[in-house]
Amino acid sequence: MSGSEATAQSARWLTSFGEALQRQDMTAILALFGDESYWRDLVSFTWNIVTVEGRAGIRSMLAATLAQVKPTTVAIEGTPRTTNGITEAWFTFDTCNGRGKGHVRLRDGKAWTVLTTLQELKGFEEKRGATRPLGTVHGAIRGRETWSDRRTMEEAALGYSQQPYCLIVGGGQGGIGLGARLKRLGVPTLIIDKNERPGDAWRKRYKSLCLHDPVWYDHMPYLPFPDHWPVYTPKDQMGDWLEAYTRLMELNYWPSTACRAASFDAARGEWTVVVERNGERVELRPKQLVLATGMSGVPHTPNYPGADSFRGMQHHSSRHPGGEGFAGKKCVVVGSNNSAHDIAADLWEYGAEVTMLQRSPTLVVRSESQQQHGRSLYSEEAVQAGITTDMADLTVASIPYRLVPQFQIPVCRKIQDADAPFYQRLRHAGFMLTFGEDESGLGPMYLRRGSGYYIDVGASELIADGRIKLKSGVTIERLTEDSVVLSDGTSLAADLVVYATGYGSMNGWAAALISPEVADAVGPCWGLGSGTNKDPGPWEGELRNMWKPTAQEALWFHGGNLAQSRHYSRYLALQLKARMEGIPTPVHRGMIHTAS
Amino acid sequence: MSGSEATAQSARWLTSFGEALQRQDMTAILALFGDESYWRDLVSFTWNIVTVEGRAGIRSMLAATLAQVKPTTVAIEGTPRTTNGITEAWFTFDTCNGRGKGHVRLRDGKAWTVLTTLQELKGFEEKRGATRPLGTVHGAIRGRETWSDRRTMEEAALGYSQQPYCLIVGGGQGGIGLGARLKRLGVPTLIIDKNERPGDAWRKRYKSLCLHDPVWYDHMPYLPFPDHWPVYTPKDQMGDWLEAYTRLMELNYWPSTACRAASFDAARGEWTVVVERNGERVELRPKQLVLATGMSGVPHTPNYPGADSFRGMQHHSSRHPGGEGFAGKKCVVVGSNNSAHDIAADLWEYGAEVTMLQRSPTLVVRSESQQQHGRSLYSEEAVQAGITTDMADLTVASIPYRLVPQFQIPVCRKIQDADAPFYQRLRHAGFMLTFGEDESGLGPMYLRRGSGYYIDVGASELIADGRIKLKSGVTIERLTEDSVVLSDGTSLAADLVVYATGYGSMNGWAAALISPEVADAVGPCWGLGSGTNKDPGPWEGELRNMWKPTAQEALWFHGGNLAQSRHYSRYLALQLKARMEGIPTPVHRGMIHTAS
């Protein structure tokens, strides 16, 4: 199809779509969708993050929402393009409460996928550009309050004489980015974090750590990295960025503050959250509570027989200080995902004798290959082509999770072909490889499990040539005073055991901070319900409980990698702002099954 | 002229210009210029900042430079536009050493104004976008040096075991912005500043201070303010921005460091600079010395008879702590420029009884009017129209200083008309107004004198209605124990006298730090030689000694407002980089008269 035909076809489709929506004409709307079709909505129709499938799913979603949402003014944006018989077009639209942006994929003239997203709330737009504040009041004003006065007063009052509307527990990149969005939306927010300084969650990790994702993928909202910023940000530099960002965005951030307990008073619609700030007990009363404590949840440390008798050092990967001081020491790293590889390589760099214990097959993909084949929307080429970070984020979001594997299988195949000798050497060293049950590679595995993979930045080579020793397909039977005894009867002398054994689900934080009952009611976070290894069904169509209403009123989970945190913080912030402003937010549950 | 005719005409002119330059055909080049014509060069042809006038001036400049510069590849950029018979076009070009950007104004088919600027040095391009550093080395490396290690070592070595190539004295926005450019160019640089923290030069000023220029005018290089940043940045917020910027740009910055003395060893091509860092004497040996201590130079404090006997408080405006604590006190502010007005209004806001002593006519322009009529290139409308900060800076630079008044007189007239009642009320209160001898307004007065004006943010209203008392056309005869005695025989009771009496020329810093002889050889900084009040001739065509070679080898002056510091730091940085790399930099002096 030529460019102009694609444009004409998309324009016709969008005109019909817009008219049918405006008339709330269900039959006409459904007639525009193909037999296989998906509608993904980010907060604009459903006040939820939902994908519905097929005409039946779409009908059910629209029946519940259309009359309240009152969609209007669908208008094409930019120039559609056609690839392999699929025409893609962007559009804008209005709802009664907000302005949205959408994306459609047409196949044979019918919609295959539709994405609708809420971009801003009418009457509550962010103050930016032409509507930015003046910063000063010209004229002479006795008792003038300066920016500095206001910041000082706000900091002194918040959490004491004034309660934040929203409390974010966890001040890593997730909490900080969400905090920035809420600040721009005028939602009084407090972020608390156990570390001494913003960015410490990065600074305190092992010395050689750099982001595994490239810079184009990692921008924070509003203030992108300057164009000399390195491709893979070193951890301390990332820490500095986050600290400066927190300051420049004027976030209310309490460092050295631990969350001790939280409970919700449904009658008052208010949380009571007990925190310890520099050792002082403070009781906070926010209306909304966001857990942004890391998508990884509570560290999972196995308790092996004999562990108490082990005289060396042993700790979970999240507490590992780095390889310094372990030269010549015998180190066992239990696990074979990202952290295990990074820690093993770091120990080796410091001259330790390292053995990795691989318990199950692991997905490995070289960082360069992932960037080259799997991240083209986030690259210098994309920047040159005028693809903004927002557009890239929305493009990724436009692919319903059901279809992600079929988009990713060819990418995974390409990477396996390109890196065949690399994979051959790893296998030869005894490394158990997987590319996912359906060979769909990194993206789907991350969505399904949030684990199970290593983005290779060097450790695989050490394993392939035996500089890091590998024991695979074994488990630990027990520990002795000075060794690890394995299920195959062999044993490894050990001065250090690092348990890179992963984390529980994020709702473990809810169990620890609120109650096991609330955690159970909410159910696990993350995962799609794909029915693959460690992601049991039923199919959810979305990441469970992330950035969206949960079974516990006023409790939210925020997290994910930098790109997800950046993009989905927008929708979480709009949901919180709408509630603060008293805008009705009837939640359509879509296919969401709560555990209760 | 239609758009396409303008394009065709510009394209023809640029083709001829490019061919004539490449052939080094002086006759052909000169034939392309009108009788009244100007060529402004920023470092690309002259290794200097020079404007030559008329065919004779252009001939002389080209005769001295063409054979060395070897200009080639002139190419039109963007779409020319024609307004009032003047066609403007952008172009790019190459020299043997660099890549440049230029601008031409054509009148009747001939060049009226030409601007040529050096944008980068071939082989020494800034690492950005596709050439940014990787940030990590993938693979396993024993003894790996991390970003943090390197920063720590660099900070420990610089100034002790390793000497900076360039030392910048003064870490305000000027020094910081230049430092960022030099960092990106790989020029080892150290910035020293007497204050405790970057940004303190702003923080320590009176409480109500906000930038008088709007945000679009004030961006630092590389990292623009985010789009929610206020129009007029409050001083403490600006301080925070500069502090974060210094950190994020990884500048080597010594706070709490005073420069005590500097001398140049011509034989070694090296400075010896004695500084006191946190009380420790350190001797630095940079090859280049930049004074970025504030374009205002050394504070000028008059010494009136009887000042010693005055029992109240008296100080120069630069030391004024702000109005807090002066409620009910009798305060005399000597002077009527920006600082005088700001300090008087601030004192009034704190409840002081304030009298301003105006000694000579002052240019006053309301901030809003200046922004509306005089700064359209730096505005939200310009952003929406796709005018980048770089383009705005180059557009401003494209107007030769000789022509600035004729561009500004209509703007000044428009402002006087629009604000006629405002000015009438000021006059009625006894305020002596001027708009410059040629009624050209703020811009030219700033360029000629760097003083003589007030950008009104509220004080004028206080003067107009008498809340701030005014004595104009008088001078101080002497001080008594408790009063100021004026030349008209009256006297003012006073608890506080603030001398907002301005600053000497920047070369006063050279006199204080290096020697009076060097300062005299260099001559005054700033000013165009316009022959107007406080800007004696001869005509220089450029700001004296700013951002360009001076009569003292390896001594440079950097400063100006945020926009000038941002834009001209590029050319100063390229001059320093070229010298570091040993690229020949024969300086064409143009019309520059040195004082020696």
mmCIF file of N, CA, C and O in Angstrom, chain A residues 128-130 132-136 138-142 144 146-149 184 197 207 210 227-232 236-237 240 247 250 348-349 368 380 457 462, chain B residues 128-130 132-134 136 138-142 144 146-149 184 197 207 210 216 227-232 236-237 240 247 250 348-349 368 380 457 462:
data_model
loop_
_atom_site.group_PDB
_atom_site.id
_atom_site.type_symbol
_atom_site.label_atom_id
_atom_site.label_comp_id
_atom_site.label_asym_id
_atom_site.label_seq_id
_atom_site.Cartn_x
_atom_site.Cartn_y
_atom_site.Cartn_z
ATOM 1 N N ARG A 128 3.319 23.952 32.319
ATOM 2 C CA ARG A 128 4.599 23.892 31.610
ATOM 3 C C ARG A 128 4.521 24.760 30.365
ATOM 4 O O ARG A 128 3.424 25.103 29.909
ATOM 5 N N GLY A 129 5.679 25.068 29.821
ATOM 6 C CA GLY A 129 5.690 25.919 28.637
ATOM 7 C C GLY A 129 5.021 27.238 28.940
ATOM 8 O O GLY A 129 5.379 27.951 29.867
ATOM 9 N N ALA A 130 3.989 27.544 28.168
ATOM 10 C CA ALA A 130 3.324 28.846 28.294
ATOM 11 C C ALA A 130 2.609 29.013 29.634
ATOM 12 O O ALA A 130 2.340 30.137 30.048
ATOM 13 N N ARG A 132 3.771 27.802 32.563
ATOM 14 C CA ARG A 132 4.707 27.655 33.700
ATOM 15 C C ARG A 132 4.514 28.814 34.672
ATOM 16 O O ARG A 132 4.052 29.889 34.280
ATOM 17 N N PRO A 133 4.899 28.634 35.946
ATOM 18 C CA PRO A 133 4.737 29.739 36.899
ATOM 19 C C PRO A 133 5.699 30.884 36.581
ATOM 20 O O PRO A 133 6.710 30.695 35.921
ATOM 21 N N LEU A 134 5.359 32.055 37.068
ATOM 22 C CA LEU A 134 6.187 33.223 36.823
ATOM 23 C C LEU A 134 7.466 33.176 37.653
ATOM 24 O O LEU A 134 8.497 33.677 37.232
ATOM 25 N N GLY A 135 7.389 32.588 38.836
ATOM 26 C CA GLY A 135 8.594 32.431 39.663
ATOM 27 C C GLY A 135 8.789 33.573 40.634
ATOM 28 O O GLY A 135 9.459 33.444 41.633
ATOM 29 N N THR A 136 8.215 34.711 40.309
ATOM 30 C CA THR A 136 8.308 35.847 41.202
ATOM 31 C C THR A 136 7.014 36.618 41.060
ATOM 32 O O THR A 136 6.263 36.405 40.119
ATOM 33 N N HIS A 138 6.142 40.335 40.490
ATOM 34 C CA HIS A 138 6.666 41.676 40.288
ATOM 35 C C HIS A 138 5.810 42.656 41.080
ATOM 36 O O HIS A 138 4.610 42.472 41.253
ATOM 37 N N GLY A 139 6.462 43.676 41.560
ATOM 38 C CA GLY A 139 5.767 44.621 42.425
ATOM 39 C C GLY A 139 6.421 44.562 43.796
ATOM 40 O O GLY A 139 7.359 43.793 44.019
ATOM 41 N N ALA A 140 5.922 45.389 44.692
ATOM 42 C CA ALA A 140 6.499 45.465 46.033
ATOM 43 C C ALA A 140 5.502 44.871 47.003
ATOM 44 O O ALA A 140 4.339 45.265 47.036
ATOM 45 N N ILE A 141 5.920 43.891 47.755
ATOM 46 C CA ILE A 141 5.014 43.146 48.628
ATOM 47 C C ILE A 141 5.660 43.012 49.992
ATOM 48 O O ILE A 141 6.690 42.359 50.132
ATOM 49 N N ARG A 142 5.039 43.613 50.968
ATOM 50 C CA ARG A 142 5.589 43.471 52.325
ATOM 51 C C ARG A 142 5.345 42.068 52.826
ATOM 52 O O ARG A 142 4.298 41.478 52.567
ATOM 53 N N ARG A 144 6.940 39.510 51.816
ATOM 54 C CA ARG A 144 7.051 38.657 50.632
ATOM 55 C C ARG A 144 7.584 37.283 51.012
ATOM 56 O O ARG A 144 8.503 37.152 51.808
ATOM 57 N N THR A 146 9.454 34.081 49.680
ATOM 58 C CA THR A 146 10.289 33.693 48.548
ATOM 59 C C THR A 146 10.181 32.192 48.299
ATOM 60 O O THR A 146 9.641 31.442 49.114
ATOM 61 N N TRP A 147 10.733 31.780 47.177
ATOM 62 C CA TRP A 147 10.802 30.360 46.830
ATOM 63 C C TRP A 147 11.441 29.582 47.965
ATOM 64 O O TRP A 147 10.970 28.518 48.370
ATOM 65 N N SER A 148 12.517 30.141 48.477
ATOM 66 C CA SER A 148 13.258 29.476 49.537
ATOM 67 C C SER A 148 12.421 29.390 50.822
ATOM 68 O O SER A 148 12.397 28.345 51.487
ATOM 69 N N ASP A 149 11.711 30.472 51.159
ATOM 70 C CA ASP A 149 10.801 30.436 52.318
ATOM 71 C C ASP A 149 9.771 29.325 52.150
ATOM 72 O O ASP A 149 9.511 28.548 53.069
ATOM 73 N N ARG A 184 4.432 17.934 39.488
ATOM 74 C CA ARG A 184 3.956 18.771 38.391
ATOM 75 C C ARG A 184 2.428 18.821 38.353
ATOM 76 O O ARG A 184 1.844 19.774 37.862
ATOM 77 N N ARG A 197 20.994 9.011 51.188
ATOM 78 C CA ARG A 197 20.902 10.012 50.115
ATOM 79 C C ARG A 197 20.156 9.423 48.934
ATOM 80 O O ARG A 197 20.292 8.235 48.639
ATOM 81 N N LYS A 207 30.819 -2.519 42.946
ATOM 82 C CA LYS A 207 31.564 -1.411 42.357
ATOM 83 C C LYS A 207 31.484 -1.297 40.829
ATOM 84 O O LYS A 207 31.411 -0.206 40.282
ATOM 85 N N CYS A 210 27.129 -1.083 36.111
ATOM 86 C CA CYS A 210 26.609 -0.030 35.235
ATOM 87 C C CYS A 210 25.207 -0.460 34.828
ATOM 88 O O CYS A 210 24.884 -1.647 34.865
ATOM 89 N N ASP A 227 23.248 14.965 25.972
ATOM 90 C CA ASP A 227 23.616 14.056 24.880
ATOM 91 C C ASP A 227 25.055 13.547 24.934
ATOM 92 O O ASP A 227 25.472 12.821 24.049
ATOM 93 N N HIS A 228 25.798 13.926 25.975
ATOM 94 C CA HIS A 228 27.125 13.316 26.143
ATOM 95 C C HIS A 228 27.070 12.175 27.172
ATOM 96 O O HIS A 228 28.080 11.531 27.423
ATOM 97 N N TRP A 229 25.902 11.955 27.753
ATOM 98 C CA TRP A 229 25.777 10.958 28.828
ATOM 99 C C TRP A 229 26.156 9.583 28.288
ATOM 100 O O TRP A 229 25.763 9.238 27.173
ATOM 101 N N PRO A 230 26.884 8.777 29.051
ATOM 102 C CA PRO A 230 27.354 7.502 28.496
ATOM 103 C C PRO A 230 26.208 6.548 28.166
ATOM 104 O O PRO A 230 25.114 6.654 28.715
ATOM 105 N N VAL A 231 26.485 5.627 27.277
ATOM 106 C CA VAL A 231 25.477 4.653 26.869
ATOM 107 C C VAL A 231 25.031 3.823 28.076
ATOM 108 O O VAL A 231 23.836 3.655 28.302
ATOM 109 N N TYR A 232 25.984 3.327 28.832
ATOM 110 C CA TYR A 232 25.654 2.518 30.026
ATOM 111 C C TYR A 232 26.115 3.296 31.261
ATOM 112 O O TYR A 232 27.304 3.369 31.546
ATOM 113 N N ASP A 236 27.439 4.975 40.197
ATOM 114 C CA ASP A 236 27.599 6.166 41.037
ATOM 115 C C ASP A 236 27.150 7.423 40.291
ATOM 116 O O ASP A 236 26.630 8.362 40.888
ATOM 117 N N GLN A 237 27.343 7.405 38.983
ATOM 118 C CA GLN A 237 26.881 8.531 38.178
ATOM 119 C C GLN A 237 25.360 8.566 38.159
ATOM 120 O O GLN A 237 24.747 9.628 38.236
ATOM 121 N N ASP A 240 24.259 10.040 41.376
ATOM 122 C CA ASP A 240 24.356 11.504 41.362
ATOM 123 C C ASP A 240 23.214 12.128 40.567
ATOM 124 O O ASP A 240 22.661 13.155 40.956
ATOM 125 N N ARG A 247 16.473 17.003 43.854
ATOM 126 C CA ARG A 247 16.625 18.390 44.289
ATOM 127 C C ARG A 247 16.006 19.361 43.286
ATOM 128 O O ARG A 247 15.238 20.263 43.655
ATOM 129 N N GLU A 250 12.403 19.520 43.115
ATOM 130 C CA GLU A 250 11.822 20.016 44.368
ATOM 131 C C GLU A 250 10.934 18.972 45.030
ATOM 132 O O GLU A 250 9.845 19.295 45.516
ATOM 133 N N TRP A 348 35.669 -12.231 40.398
ATOM 134 C CA TRP A 348 36.795 -12.685 39.580
ATOM 135 C C TRP A 348 37.743 -11.510 39.289
ATOM 136 O O TRP A 348 38.968 -11.646 39.359
ATOM 137 N N GLU A 349 37.171 -10.350 38.986
ATOM 138 C CA GLU A 349 38.014 -9.192 38.678
ATOM 139 C C GLU A 349 38.911 -8.828 39.863
ATOM 140 O O GLU A 349 39.992 -8.297 39.688
ATOM 141 N N GLU A 368 25.031 -6.003 23.698
ATOM 142 C CA GLU A 368 25.104 -5.353 22.382
ATOM 143 C C GLU A 368 24.053 -5.929 21.443
ATOM 144 O O GLU A 368 23.447 -5.189 20.663
ATOM 145 N N GLU A 380 20.319 5.924 19.144
ATOM 146 C CA GLU A 380 20.707 7.187 18.501
ATOM 147 C C GLU A 380 20.014 7.323 17.145
ATOM 148 O O GLU A 380 19.619 8.415 16.750
ATOM 149 N N VAL A 457 27.268 -8.700 30.022
ATOM 150 C CA VAL A 457 28.232 -7.612 29.856
ATOM 151 C C VAL A 457 29.649 -8.116 30.140
ATOM 152 O O VAL A 457 30.543 -7.303 30.379
ATOM 153 N N LEU A 462 33.824 -15.373 30.824
ATOM 154 C CA LEU A 462 34.573 -15.982 31.925
ATOM 155 C C LEU A 462 34.072 -17.389 32.206
ATOM 156 O O LEU A 462 34.848 -18.284 32.560
ATOM 157 N N ARG B 128 29.277 13.222 21.600
ATOM 158 C CA ARG B 128 27.870 13.298 21.972
ATOM 159 C C ARG B 128 27.043 12.507 20.974
ATOM 160 O O ARG B 128 27.525 12.197 19.879
ATOM 161 N N GLY B 129 25.828 12.216 21.342
ATOM 162 C CA GLY B 129 24.979 11.425 20.451
ATOM 163 C C GLY B 129 25.659 10.105 20.139
ATOM 164 O O GLY B 129 26.022 9.338 21.026
ATOM 165 N N ALA B 130 25.857 9.847 18.862
ATOM 166 C CA ALA B 130 26.398 8.556 18.436
ATOM 167 C C ALA B 130 27.833 8.337 18.901
ATOM 168 O O ALA B 130 28.297 7.197 18.961
ATOM 169 N N ARG B 132 29.049 9.375 21.876
ATOM 170 C CA ARG B 132 29.148 9.448 23.344
ATOM 171 C C ARG B 132 29.937 8.244 23.858
ATOM 172 O O ARG B 132 29.968 7.194 23.221
ATOM 173 N N PRO B 133 30.533 8.361 25.046
ATOM 174 C CA PRO B 133 31.287 7.211 25.569
ATOM 175 C C PRO B 133 30.356 6.063 25.936
ATOM 176 O O PRO B 133 29.165 6.256 26.169
ATOM 177 N N LEU B 134 30.926 4.865 25.997
ATOM 178 C CA LEU B 134 30.126 3.689 26.332
ATOM 179 C C LEU B 134 29.774 3.664 27.826
ATOM 180 O O LEU B 134 28.728 3.169 28.209
ATOM 181 N N THR B 136 31.035 1.979 30.182
ATOM 182 C CA THR B 136 31.581 0.794 30.829
ATOM 183 C C THR B 136 32.396 0.067 29.776
ATOM 184 O O THR B 136 32.287 0.340 28.592
ATOM 185 N N HIS B 138 32.552 -3.607 28.576
ATOM 186 C CA HIS B 138 32.004 -4.946 28.726
ATOM 187 C C HIS B 138 33.147 -5.952 28.647
ATOM 188 O O HIS B 138 34.129 -5.751 27.964
ATOM 189 N N GLY B 139 32.996 -7.012 29.388
ATOM 190 C CA GLY B 139 34.068 -7.993 29.502
ATOM 191 C C GLY B 139 34.560 -7.996 30.929
ATOM 192 O O GLY B 139 34.064 -7.251 31.770
ATOM 193 N N ALA B 140 35.506 -8.862 31.203
ATOM 194 C CA ALA B 140 36.026 -9.000 32.562
ATOM 195 C C ALA B 140 37.432 -8.429 32.588
ATOM 196 O O ALA B 140 38.280 -8.812 31.791
ATOM 197 N N ILE B 141 37.661 -7.491 33.480
ATOM 198 C CA ILE B 141 38.924 -6.765 33.511
ATOM 199 C C ILE B 141 39.410 -6.716 34.949
ATOM 200 O O ILE B 141 38.781 -6.087 35.802
ATOM 201 N N ARG B 142 40.522 -7.350 35.200
ATOM 202 C CA ARG B 142 41.059 -7.287 36.572
ATOM 203 C C ARG B 142 41.615 -5.892 36.825
ATOM 204 O O ARG B 142 42.208 -5.286 35.954
ATOM 205 N N ARG B 144 39.823 -3.333 37.337
ATOM 206 C CA ARG B 144 38.939 -2.426 36.605
ATOM 207 C C ARG B 144 38.848 -1.078 37.316
ATOM 208 O O ARG B 144 38.736 -1.013 38.537
ATOM 209 N N THR B 146 36.657 2.149 37.806
ATOM 210 C CA THR B 146 35.271 2.565 37.593
ATOM 211 C C THR B 146 35.209 4.077 37.408
ATOM 212 O O THR B 146 36.176 4.800 37.650
ATOM 213 N N TRP B 147 34.045 4.524 37.019
ATOM 214 C CA TRP B 147 33.781 5.955 36.880
ATOM 215 C C TRP B 147 34.110 6.666 38.189
ATOM 216 O O TRP B 147 34.758 7.712 38.194
ATOM 217 N N SER B 148 33.696 6.057 39.271
ATOM 218 C CA SER B 148 33.906 6.654 40.575
ATOM 219 C C SER B 148 35.401 6.699 40.927
ATOM 220 O O SER B 148 35.908 7.695 41.438
ATOM 221 N N ASP B 149 36.114 5.614 40.629
ATOM 222 C CA ASP B 149 37.568 5.620 40.829
ATOM 223 C C ASP B 149 38.215 6.761 40.058
ATOM 224 O O ASP B 149 39.050 7.501 40.582
ATOM 225 N N ARG B 184 33.567 18.854 27.866
ATOM 226 C CA ARG B 184 33.143 18.081 26.694
ATOM 227 C C ARG B 184 34.226 18.067 25.616
ATOM 228 O O ARG B 184 34.276 17.155 24.796
ATOM 229 N N ARG B 197 29.863 26.839 48.171
ATOM 230 C CA ARG B 197 29.156 25.905 47.290
ATOM 231 C C ARG B 197 28.905 26.575 45.949
ATOM 232 O O ARG B 197 28.634 27.785 45.904
ATOM 233 N N LYS B 207 17.275 38.599 49.584
ATOM 234 C CA LYS B 207 16.325 37.503 49.623
ATOM 235 C C LYS B 207 15.330 37.462 48.462
ATOM 236 O O LYS B 207 14.985 36.396 47.958
ATOM 237 N N CYS B 210 15.207 37.556 42.034
ATOM 238 C CA CYS B 210 14.958 36.563 40.984
ATOM 239 C C CYS B 210 15.712 37.033 39.752
ATOM 240 O O CYS B 210 16.010 38.219 39.621
ATOM 241 N N TRP B 216 13.826 31.446 29.076
ATOM 242 C CA TRP B 216 14.243 31.070 27.714
ATOM 243 C C TRP B 216 15.597 31.695 27.358
ATOM 244 O O TRP B 216 16.288 31.230 26.469
ATOM 245 N N ASP B 227 10.679 22.129 31.223
ATOM 246 C CA ASP B 227 9.683 23.085 30.729
ATOM 247 C C ASP B 227 8.688 23.562 31.790
ATOM 248 O O ASP B 227 7.781 24.325 31.476
ATOM 249 N N HIS B 228 8.864 23.132 33.038
ATOM 250 C CA HIS B 228 8.040 23.700 34.103
ATOM 251 C C HIS B 228 8.810 24.780 34.864
ATOM 252 O O HIS B 228 8.275 25.387 35.787
ATOM 253 N N TRP B 229 10.063 24.985 34.497
ATOM 254 C CA TRP B 229 10.911 25.935 35.232
ATOM 255 C C TRP B 229 10.299 27.329 35.169
ATOM 256 O O TRP B 229 9.813 27.730 34.128
ATOM 257 N N PRO B 230 10.295 28.074 36.283
ATOM 258 C CA PRO B 230 9.599 29.367 36.266
ATOM 259 C C PRO B 230 10.221 30.372 35.292
ATOM 260 O O PRO B 230 11.390 30.258 34.935
ATOM 261 N N VAL B 231 9.415 31.326 34.894
ATOM 262 C CA VAL B 231 9.884 32.340 33.952
ATOM 263 C C VAL B 231 11.061 33.115 34.552
ATOM 264 O O VAL B 231 12.092 33.292 33.905
ATOM 265 N N TYR B 232 10.918 33.552 35.788
ATOM 266 C CA TYR B 232 11.986 34.295 36.456
ATOM 267 C C TYR B 232 12.504 33.464 37.619
ATOM 268 O O TYR B 232 11.845 33.341 38.659
ATOM 269 N N ASP B 236 17.697 31.298 44.891
ATOM 270 C CA ASP B 236 18.132 30.057 45.542
ATOM 271 C C ASP B 236 17.918 28.854 44.626
ATOM 272 O O ASP B 236 18.683 27.898 44.653
ATOM 273 N N GLN B 237 16.858 28.939 43.827
ATOM 274 C CA GLN B 237 16.614 27.867 42.874
ATOM 275 C C GLN B 237 17.711 27.866 41.800
ATOM 276 O O GLN B 237 18.184 26.813 41.372
ATOM 277 N N ASP B 240 20.701 26.250 43.306
ATOM 278 C CA ASP B 240 20.588 24.786 43.279
ATOM 279 C C ASP B 240 20.860 24.225 41.884
ATOM 280 O O ASP B 240 21.497 23.189 41.735
ATOM 281 N N ARG B 247 27.896 19.331 39.355
ATOM 282 C CA ARG B 247 28.060 17.923 39.688
ATOM 283 C C ARG B 247 27.790 17.021 38.497
ATOM 284 O O ARG B 247 28.572 16.120 38.179
ATOM 285 N N GLU B 250 30.265 16.929 35.874
ATOM 286 C CA GLU B 250 31.545 16.382 36.361
ATOM 287 C C GLU B 250 32.669 17.403 36.274
ATOM 288 O O GLU B 250 33.789 17.088 35.850
ATOM 289 N N TRP B 348 12.252 48.325 51.576
ATOM 290 C CA TRP B 348 10.884 48.786 51.785
ATOM 291 C C TRP B 348 9.976 47.627 52.192
ATOM 292 O O TRP B 348 9.149 47.752 53.107
ATOM 293 N N GLU B 349 10.157 46.469 51.507
ATOM 294 C CA GLU B 349 9.307 45.316 51.833
ATOM 295 C C GLU B 349 9.480 44.887 53.286
ATOM 296 O O GLU B 349 8.558 44.354 53.899
ATOM 297 N N GLU B 368 8.253 43.081 31.914
ATOM 298 C CA GLU B 368 7.273 42.503 30.981
ATOM 299 C C GLU B 368 7.398 43.141 29.594
ATOM 300 O O GLU B 368 7.281 42.456 28.579
ATOM 301 N N GLU B 380 8.245 31.532 24.753
ATOM 302 C CA GLU B 380 7.505 30.307 24.486
ATOM 303 C C GLU B 380 7.071 30.254 23.019
ATOM 304 O O GLU B 380 7.065 29.180 22.409
ATOM 305 N N VAL B 457 11.042 45.451 38.145
ATOM 306 C CA VAL B 457 10.219 44.350 38.634
ATOM 307 C C VAL B 457 9.388 44.803 39.831
ATOM 308 O O VAL B 457 8.898 43.965 40.592
ATOM 309 N N LEU B 462 7.036 51.939 43.559
ATOM 310 C CA LEU B 462 7.275 52.477 44.899
ATOM 311 C C LEU B 462 7.845 53.890 44.830
ATOM 312 O O LEU B 462 7.543 54.740 45.674
#
